[in-house]
Amino acid sequence: MQLSKQRDVEKVHTTPINSLDLDPVEMRYLISGASNGTIAIHDLHNVTGQPQYTCPLLCTVDRCSQHAHKYSVETVQWYPADSGMFVSSSFDKTLKVWDTNTLVPVETVACRERVYCHRLSKIATKHCLIAVASSLSQVNLVDLKSGSYSHILKGHKGAVYVVDWSPQNEYVLASGSSDNKALMWDVRMAKNCIFTLDQHNGDATRCGPHAVQTAHNGAVNGLRFTADGLYLVSFGTDCRVRLWRTDNGQNMLVNYGAINNVHEKCLSIDVSSSLNPEIVFVPHDSNIDMLCLHTGTKLQRLVGHYNDCNTLVYHPFHQELYSGGNDRNIIAWLPKTASSDDYQEHLKETKLKKGTSRETKKKGANVNLMQDTWSSDED
Amino acid sequence: MAHTYVVTAHKPTAVNACCTGNFTGLDDLNLIVARNTRMEVYLVAPEGLRPLKEVDIRGRIAVMQLFRPPNEKKDLLFILTARYSAMILEWEQHGSDMEIITRAHGNVQDRIGRPSETGIIGIIDPECRVIGLRLYDGLFKVIPLERDNRELKAFNIRLEELNVIDVKFLYGCPVPTIILVHQDQNGRHAKTYEISLKDKEFLKGPWKQDNVEAEGSIIITAAVTMMVMTAAVTNEVVTDQRLTMAVVTAAVTMMTNGQRAQNESGKQVNVLAHTGVGGEVEVESGSVARGNAASYLSDRKKVTLGTQPTVLRTFRSLSTVNVFACSDRPTVIYSSNHKLVFSNVNLKEVSYMCPLNSDGYPDSLALANDSTLTIGTIDEIQKLHIRTVRLGESPRRIAYQECAQAFAVIANRIDVPDGNVLVPSHPSASTQTTIAECLTYLDNGVVYVGSRLGDSQLVRLNVEANARRSYVDVMETFTNLGPILDMCVVDLERQGQGQVRSMSMSVGVSQERVIRNGIGIHEHASIDLPGIKGVWPLRGASQSAVDTMLVLSFVGQTRVLMLSGEEVEETELPGFESCQQTFYCGNVCDNQIIQITAASVRLVSCETKALVSEWRHPATKNISVATCNSCQVMCAVGSELYYLEIYPNELKQISMTTMEHEVACLDATPLGSEGERAQRCAVGLWTDISARVLKLPGFDPLHVEMLGGEIIPRSILMTTFEGINYLLVALGDGSVFYFNLAADTGLGKLQQVAEKDLKGAPYSLVEFNGKLLASINSTVRLYEWTAERELKLECSDFNNIIALYLKTKGDFILVGDMMRSITLLAYKPMEGSLEEISRDFNPNWMTAIEILDDDTFLGAENSSNLFTCQKDSAATTDEERQHLQEVGLYHLGEMVNCFRHGSLVMQHPGENSTPTQGCVLFGTVNGAIGLVTQFPPEMFNFLLEMQTKLAKVIKSVGKIDHEFWRAFSTEKKTEAPTGFIDGDLIESYLDLSRDKMEEVTTGLQVSEGGGCVAMTTPRDSLG
């Protein structure tokens, strides 16, 4: 994969980008949320007929808008069934459910604390619960039908940074917290979690009593189920990525190496679907590491952001990756294909022709061919 | 809305699974073969495989296994389809009524899961307690087998091993126990697990073995008392106290076929190694050796057709040559899969016959017996006919040039150096390689080799090597068309009837026939005329296609019948000798008619009907036997043989010879490759009872074949079936000898006129407005053919991942991308550029594309689905215009490799009963050929309604819902079928019983045109 020379995403954000999501039906609309409360939607369909194009901005909820979040938008997610609705949560202690067409919230849920992350289950048919992770040491479940809290999952002892629903079982939820723990829940049983992910697989004697039942030796701020729901990937501020079995919570003890993580908030990681071998994408400062899911081998490091990368989303249809970070850019990462080279060459050739013809017209005019790069080829 | 109709014309032939057991009865040994969506049940009989029943399954068969639970009298069949429909089937027979009933069924699909890269594995516990399935990575699915359970329900067990290569159940275990071979970074390992049905989990198995053979890919389990496997096939033998397990290396050991193991009692047990990935079982073929120069006639065979002297005549049916053997048991001889088929006709006796094509009696046969002349038509003999041209190379693309009547084929050939000489990598004519997909042992050393990529075979394994130093003899070969890589539709005979030439891996062309029991003749007219000794049709003019007269020969006289409409009246031709018995009569070159009587050969002008030339024996002896084609005459006077050629108004004697004995029969039919003029003639002699092939014009003997016995040959005929030349000799006792006749073939040469270096692989080349359009990697490029005879790049389009397919219509270009569905481009001649008009944004991985009409486009993608897209010409916004609308979705169950415009049926100019628009043929990986066409909306809606009703009435084996089966289904999405009519279902209406038909048609809204039209349409389109 490489930074795409041919595809740009129209620049709109003026502050760090915290969250990205692709609409689950067409995988066409990319939604992004930024630190100043702005939410933007881009169209990824290329209808220009040219490989070189910029994904246009369709609409934004500007921070000046009366409906916009007051503070940083930490998470945006499309409603799983269609792109007519999306949900955003913010440090302004609210969760908003938006109508995409009017860009007006149809529901605003007040939370008692800053919201780090929220998730809707993509497969749920029997419930419409939004799991909300906030600086309260609990996971709140908001019922979309009533717009209010349905129940609370208590178990963590620190701020909950991240939640993710299982794609296999619509009632299973994983949560990660600043208390170094990751818990697996069945939301029908609010009393207790199903199990706690233990990095030592029960063999705590090696690390002393304090390490009992922790997933990481730091806050857990990234969680992601694999597409088949059989595994869970976690990321912690101990700079480790771990792989867990979802049926019994066993740590698979895959060594992914050290990956810098100092954020006190939710970081998104993603796992490729329908690729072999499966790949985990993890932000590593301003880069993105591509790691083999089952062996931990580092496959590639994507270098492109100027500042820390906060969020990324994998496009399973086209095998592309979109990422956003503190440098306020959304970057498209595409597999390297012959087409890009051919196209570059073609552009160079046509440019050369144009250049020479221009040169002959304006005699004596100093046309620097080297300066005339592809990016200006929009005339 | 698209109104598309899809129907299969030729069912899939590739074999993807087979098994043996006692399915139809305790004492019956059955072979069951799965051909993608079709299952065939055979009985293993002493004379070979006897087909019992063919069943269509609404799904691609992925697993097929026979098993016998305790208390069952015969085996049950377990089938799992590629879309995870599971079923247990039982054979039920009451007299001749054979039925397959569904004992249990269910769908075992998980909502999510990663389908395993190594495919679906299905296994059954030897004690029949559970069925085990490996469908998704990391999961093992278990279906408990409980008696009288009509619904198959499965549960998952987590499997730690990620990359499982093979799984089997072990014999003789108190609880169901599996053994698996899996791969990790360190290599491949064998491991066992016990299945706890109560807790639905794995328990630690009896043993495991790390680091088995690195290429080990198949597990064979066996009860230890039954067999001890020797190391020949096995790279690893792991012995447990209770059992023996062998890990067989597939790809490497495959070349050493027919491995044998000795069991304890010393009885011979044959084990054939099976192939995992592209393994090959190399066997030598005992089949026809064509083009063998050493012997002119080969493969002598004899059949008995009747008890009376037999006369052989050729006729054409659907542009194939057939031979009619006139005798007391008339028979039609034709060829299917390179074997001659002898099919009885429903007539008592025919002494003479000739084909007749007059206005009143089109495509008929005139048949004479002792007392009557009958005019009738013959049932379709074959639906599609297949001719195979072995290329000895792997073909990739085919094209046809009409003016040269030539095919161009691109083939892959790998030449391997053998000493200093380069030889083709392909086996010679006497060796045949079948790449096995599945193997099953029948009995007595006979093994069925099912193949997906080549012909399937029945082979015998021998203890001793045969003359060719092979332990394997091929007993029978079953033609497979698949995989069809490319095809073209040509109209060789210019009858408006297309022939499909398809390319499959090792086979050239293809077809299939439906052999019904015997061949029916429908009598249209009958005249009482005793004593007919011969009949011939005559045309008014040589160029005309329609016969207007029928010449009848009797002892001592000849009569001519005029056919006007259906009326028949006697007439006279001035130039004809009517007081002699005619030996031959027919239209010949230069608008003339020839009549050969005992006295002379007479050439008559068609225009004036007057005699223009006559040839008599120099000594005016009587002619005893004669034959003739359109420009050559041969006649025998006793043992003297004369060769004449026909010129305008002239008969010229070219040569003569004296044979050793008197001539009994003669033939000078030009064979396929010879054009109009025969280069050889065939002669049958009295006394020494021989058949001879002579070279014309000098009568140089090419071959003498002693027939033996005392019965003289009465009729001799050279003919070509499926590209193979045959010589048939009929004797006076009703038996027929047939031989393969060596052919002389010549090939044209291609000359390169220009060359262009490309950066990348050209996936597709298309002629486009006099220019050359090519898809090269991700680009679509248009090249101009300049006056300087070179290819000059005019313009390019870059917006694809890999542009695999191109189709054009007018200025429009349809591009099929590897993973991004289809795109419509327009060529702007003024600007000299390609412009993207519209694009389908669905993530379809394409395998073939076609343009149905200006606005409708057809695509086939790699999960065996079809879809149609429409261009929205009336769109008001750019956004709508730029998106192709997906209007039709359909699961075909076959992976389509190519689409071609064309039809398999004759286009009758006046016939308007088929209101179809456009006709596209498709060829698939499994060797199926089908047809896609469009209907007007009224007809479509009528058929759609009928389809809904049929789906309710016709219950499928395995109880798979029709809508489920035809739902567009990929790994990413499943959508209900729309915009397509399932022609196979519609046409199954014709096979329904009367009351079922009524059930379907009651309440059916018959629109204008009537149901009758609708009923005939599908059959017409099938051809």
mmCIF file of N, CA and C in Angstrom, chain B residues 966-1022:
data_model
loop_
_atom_site.group_PDB
_atom_site.id
_atom_site.type_symbol
_atom_site.label_atom_id
_atom_site.label_comp_id
_atom_site.label_asym_id
_atom_site.label_seq_id
_atom_site.Cartn_x
_atom_site.Cartn_y
_atom_site.Cartn_z
ATOM 1 N N ARG B 966 -31.661 -18.791 -6.448
ATOM 2 C CA ARG B 966 -31.342 -17.811 -7.478
ATOM 3 C C ARG B 966 -30.974 -16.443 -6.897
ATOM 4 N N ALA B 967 -30.880 -16.337 -5.584
ATOM 5 C CA ALA B 967 -30.522 -15.047 -4.993
ATOM 6 C C ALA B 967 -29.068 -14.720 -5.313
ATOM 7 N N PHE B 968 -28.847 -13.484 -5.744
ATOM 8 C CA PHE B 968 -27.504 -12.981 -6.022
ATOM 9 C C PHE B 968 -26.700 -13.034 -4.724
ATOM 10 N N SER B 969 -25.644 -13.806 -4.721
ATOM 11 C CA SER B 969 -24.974 -14.044 -3.448
ATOM 12 C C SER B 969 -23.462 -13.991 -3.601
ATOM 13 N N THR B 970 -22.841 -13.077 -2.860
ATOM 14 C CA THR B 970 -21.388 -13.035 -2.803
ATOM 15 C C THR B 970 -20.992 -13.109 -1.340
ATOM 16 N N GLU B 971 -19.701 -13.072 -1.095
ATOM 17 C CA GLU B 971 -19.248 -13.092 0.298
ATOM 18 C C GLU B 971 -19.745 -11.856 1.043
ATOM 19 N N LYS B 972 -19.985 -10.772 0.285
ATOM 20 C CA LYS B 972 -20.321 -9.517 0.947
ATOM 21 C C LYS B 972 -21.808 -9.275 1.070
ATOM 22 N N LYS B 973 -22.586 -9.802 0.105
ATOM 23 C CA LYS B 973 -24.010 -9.509 0.195
ATOM 24 C C LYS B 973 -24.846 -10.607 -0.455
ATOM 25 N N THR B 974 -26.092 -10.674 -0.080
ATOM 26 C CA THR B 974 -27.055 -11.564 -0.708
ATOM 27 C C THR B 974 -28.289 -10.738 -1.006
ATOM 28 N N GLU B 975 -28.708 -10.747 -2.279
ATOM 29 C CA GLU B 975 -29.887 -9.968 -2.642
ATOM 30 C C GLU B 975 -30.836 -10.826 -3.453
ATOM 31 N N ALA B 976 -32.128 -10.623 -3.249
ATOM 32 C CA ALA B 976 -33.153 -11.420 -3.925
ATOM 33 C C ALA B 976 -33.005 -11.281 -5.432
ATOM 34 N N PRO B 977 -33.290 -12.372 -6.175
ATOM 35 C CA PRO B 977 -33.153 -12.296 -7.630
ATOM 36 C C PRO B 977 -34.173 -11.327 -8.207
ATOM 37 N N THR B 978 -33.758 -10.602 -9.226
ATOM 38 C CA THR B 978 -34.677 -9.677 -9.871
ATOM 39 C C THR B 978 -34.263 -9.484 -11.322
ATOM 40 N N GLY B 979 -35.248 -9.227 -12.178
ATOM 41 C CA GLY B 979 -34.954 -8.918 -13.573
ATOM 42 C C GLY B 979 -34.534 -10.095 -14.424
ATOM 43 N N PHE B 980 -34.560 -11.293 -13.851
ATOM 44 C CA PHE B 980 -34.175 -12.473 -14.614
ATOM 45 C C PHE B 980 -35.269 -13.545 -14.501
ATOM 46 N N ILE B 981 -35.458 -14.275 -15.579
ATOM 47 C CA ILE B 981 -36.339 -15.441 -15.551
ATOM 48 C C ILE B 981 -35.461 -16.680 -15.597
ATOM 49 N N ASP B 982 -35.753 -17.628 -14.732
ATOM 50 C CA ASP B 982 -35.005 -18.879 -14.703
ATOM 51 C C ASP B 982 -35.584 -19.814 -15.763
ATOM 52 N N GLY B 983 -34.967 -19.817 -16.922
ATOM 53 C CA GLY B 983 -35.454 -20.626 -18.035
ATOM 54 C C GLY B 983 -35.456 -22.112 -17.725
ATOM 55 N N ASP B 984 -34.509 -22.553 -16.921
ATOM 56 C CA ASP B 984 -34.463 -23.977 -16.592
ATOM 57 C C ASP B 984 -35.707 -24.387 -15.823
ATOM 58 N N LEU B 985 -36.167 -23.498 -14.956
ATOM 59 C CA LEU B 985 -37.382 -23.798 -14.198
ATOM 60 C C LEU B 985 -38.597 -23.751 -15.124
ATOM 61 N N ILE B 986 -38.663 -22.709 -15.956
ATOM 62 C CA ILE B 986 -39.794 -22.567 -16.884
ATOM 63 C C ILE B 986 -39.881 -23.806 -17.775
ATOM 64 N N GLU B 987 -38.741 -24.235 -18.285
ATOM 65 C CA GLU B 987 -38.777 -25.353 -19.211
ATOM 66 C C GLU B 987 -39.049 -26.680 -18.529
ATOM 67 N N SER B 988 -38.885 -26.726 -17.223
ATOM 68 C CA SER B 988 -39.220 -27.964 -16.533
ATOM 69 C C SER B 988 -40.730 -28.180 -16.509
ATOM 70 N N TYR B 989 -41.467 -27.149 -16.902
ATOM 71 C CA TYR B 989 -42.913 -27.270 -17.040
ATOM 72 C C TYR B 989 -43.263 -28.395 -18.015
ATOM 73 N N LEU B 990 -42.431 -28.487 -19.053
ATOM 74 C CA LEU B 990 -42.710 -29.478 -20.090
ATOM 75 C C LEU B 990 -42.593 -30.905 -19.569
ATOM 76 N N ASP B 991 -41.871 -31.095 -18.485
ATOM 77 C CA ASP B 991 -41.691 -32.446 -17.949
ATOM 78 C C ASP B 991 -42.711 -32.773 -16.862
ATOM 79 N N LEU B 992 -43.597 -31.830 -16.584
ATOM 80 C CA LEU B 992 -44.554 -32.071 -15.508
ATOM 81 C C LEU B 992 -45.659 -33.009 -15.962
ATOM 82 N N SER B 993 -46.291 -33.626 -14.997
ATOM 83 C CA SER B 993 -47.454 -34.445 -15.322
ATOM 84 C C SER B 993 -48.627 -33.510 -15.613
ATOM 85 N N ARG B 994 -49.655 -34.073 -16.244
ATOM 86 C CA ARG B 994 -50.773 -33.264 -16.716
ATOM 87 C C ARG B 994 -51.436 -32.469 -15.567
ATOM 88 N N ASP B 995 -51.687 -33.160 -14.459
ATOM 89 C CA ASP B 995 -52.401 -32.464 -13.380
ATOM 90 C C ASP B 995 -51.536 -31.383 -12.741
ATOM 91 N N LYS B 996 -50.218 -31.639 -12.728
ATOM 92 C CA LYS B 996 -49.320 -30.603 -12.191
ATOM 93 C C LYS B 996 -49.306 -29.398 -13.117
ATOM 94 N N MET B 997 -49.330 -29.670 -14.424
ATOM 95 C CA MET B 997 -49.364 -28.582 -15.399
ATOM 96 C C MET B 997 -50.590 -27.720 -15.159
ATOM 97 N N GLU B 998 -51.701 -28.403 -14.918
ATOM 98 C CA GLU B 998 -52.941 -27.668 -14.681
ATOM 99 C C GLU B 998 -52.828 -26.820 -13.425
ATOM 100 N N GLU B 999 -52.189 -27.403 -12.426
ATOM 101 C CA GLU B 999 -52.014 -26.671 -11.178
ATOM 102 C C GLU B 999 -51.231 -25.384 -11.426
ATOM 103 N N VAL B 1000 -50.272 -25.472 -12.296
ATOM 104 C CA VAL B 1000 -49.462 -24.292 -12.585
ATOM 105 C C VAL B 1000 -50.256 -23.277 -13.381
ATOM 106 N N THR B 1001 -50.989 -23.756 -14.383
ATOM 107 C CA THR B 1001 -51.614 -22.812 -15.308
ATOM 108 C C THR B 1001 -52.915 -22.218 -14.788
ATOM 109 N N THR B 1002 -53.540 -22.850 -13.803
ATOM 110 C CA THR B 1002 -54.779 -22.259 -13.308
ATOM 111 C C THR B 1002 -54.486 -20.902 -12.708
ATOM 112 N N GLY B 1003 -55.286 -19.966 -13.152
ATOM 113 C CA GLY B 1003 -55.147 -18.623 -12.595
ATOM 114 C C GLY B 1003 -54.038 -17.831 -13.230
ATOM 115 N N LEU B 1004 -53.340 -18.435 -14.163
ATOM 116 C CA LEU B 1004 -52.259 -17.713 -14.827
ATOM 117 C C LEU B 1004 -52.865 -16.744 -15.820
ATOM 118 N N GLN B 1005 -52.502 -15.480 -15.725
ATOM 119 C CA GLN B 1005 -53.054 -14.470 -16.620
ATOM 120 C C GLN B 1005 -52.413 -14.626 -17.988
ATOM 121 N N VAL B 1006 -53.207 -15.058 -18.951
ATOM 122 C CA VAL B 1006 -52.663 -15.190 -20.291
ATOM 123 C C VAL B 1006 -52.767 -13.848 -20.984
ATOM 124 N N SER B 1007 -51.644 -13.303 -21.292
ATOM 125 C CA SER B 1007 -51.644 -11.995 -21.943
ATOM 126 C C SER B 1007 -51.802 -12.206 -23.439
ATOM 127 N N GLU B 1008 -51.799 -11.121 -24.154
ATOM 128 C CA GLU B 1008 -51.959 -11.175 -25.603
ATOM 129 C C GLU B 1008 -50.876 -12.070 -26.209
ATOM 130 N N GLY B 1009 -51.261 -12.834 -27.166
ATOM 131 C CA GLY B 1009 -50.292 -13.749 -27.765
ATOM 132 C C GLY B 1009 -50.525 -15.151 -27.277
ATOM 133 N N GLY B 1010 -51.085 -15.258 -26.094
ATOM 134 C CA GLY B 1010 -51.531 -16.564 -25.633
ATOM 135 C C GLY B 1010 -50.448 -17.378 -24.987
ATOM 136 N N GLY B 1011 -50.880 -18.271 -24.141
ATOM 137 C CA GLY B 1011 -49.959 -19.139 -23.421
ATOM 138 C C GLY B 1011 -49.234 -20.080 -24.352
ATOM 139 N N CYS B 1012 -49.872 -20.376 -25.450
ATOM 140 C CA CYS B 1012 -49.302 -21.320 -26.395
ATOM 141 C C CYS B 1012 -47.950 -20.819 -26.912
ATOM 142 N N VAL B 1013 -47.926 -19.551 -27.218
ATOM 143 C CA VAL B 1013 -46.692 -18.963 -27.703
ATOM 144 C C VAL B 1013 -45.619 -19.072 -26.636
ATOM 145 N N ALA B 1014 -46.048 -18.740 -25.434
ATOM 146 C CA ALA B 1014 -45.098 -18.755 -24.338
ATOM 147 C C ALA B 1014 -44.539 -20.153 -24.136
ATOM 148 N N MET B 1015 -45.396 -21.125 -24.302
ATOM 149 C CA MET B 1015 -44.954 -22.488 -24.076
ATOM 150 C C MET B 1015 -43.914 -22.919 -25.091
ATOM 151 N N THR B 1016 -44.125 -22.467 -26.332
ATOM 152 C CA THR B 1016 -43.204 -22.940 -27.355
ATOM 153 C C THR B 1016 -41.899 -22.168 -27.321
ATOM 154 N N THR B 1017 -41.938 -20.980 -26.781
ATOM 155 C CA THR B 1017 -40.763 -20.134 -26.846
ATOM 156 C C THR B 1017 -39.508 -20.741 -26.235
ATOM 157 N N PRO B 1018 -39.615 -21.210 -25.013
ATOM 158 C CA PRO B 1018 -38.393 -21.724 -24.415
ATOM 159 C C PRO B 1018 -37.781 -22.846 -25.238
ATOM 160 N N ARG B 1019 -38.651 -23.704 -25.751
ATOM 161 C CA ARG B 1019 -38.132 -24.835 -26.495
ATOM 162 C C ARG B 1019 -37.444 -24.345 -27.765
ATOM 163 N N ASP B 1020 -38.061 -23.341 -28.377
ATOM 164 C CA ASP B 1020 -37.452 -22.802 -29.584
ATOM 165 C C ASP B 1020 -36.089 -22.222 -29.288
ATOM 166 N N SER B 1021 -36.041 -21.514 -28.212
ATOM 167 C CA SER B 1021 -34.771 -20.848 -27.931
ATOM 168 C C SER B 1021 -33.690 -21.852 -27.617
ATOM 169 N N LEU B 1022 -34.120 -22.999 -27.123
ATOM 170 C CA LEU B 1022 -33.134 -24.015 -26.784
ATOM 171 C C LEU B 1022 -32.557 -24.635 -28.026
#
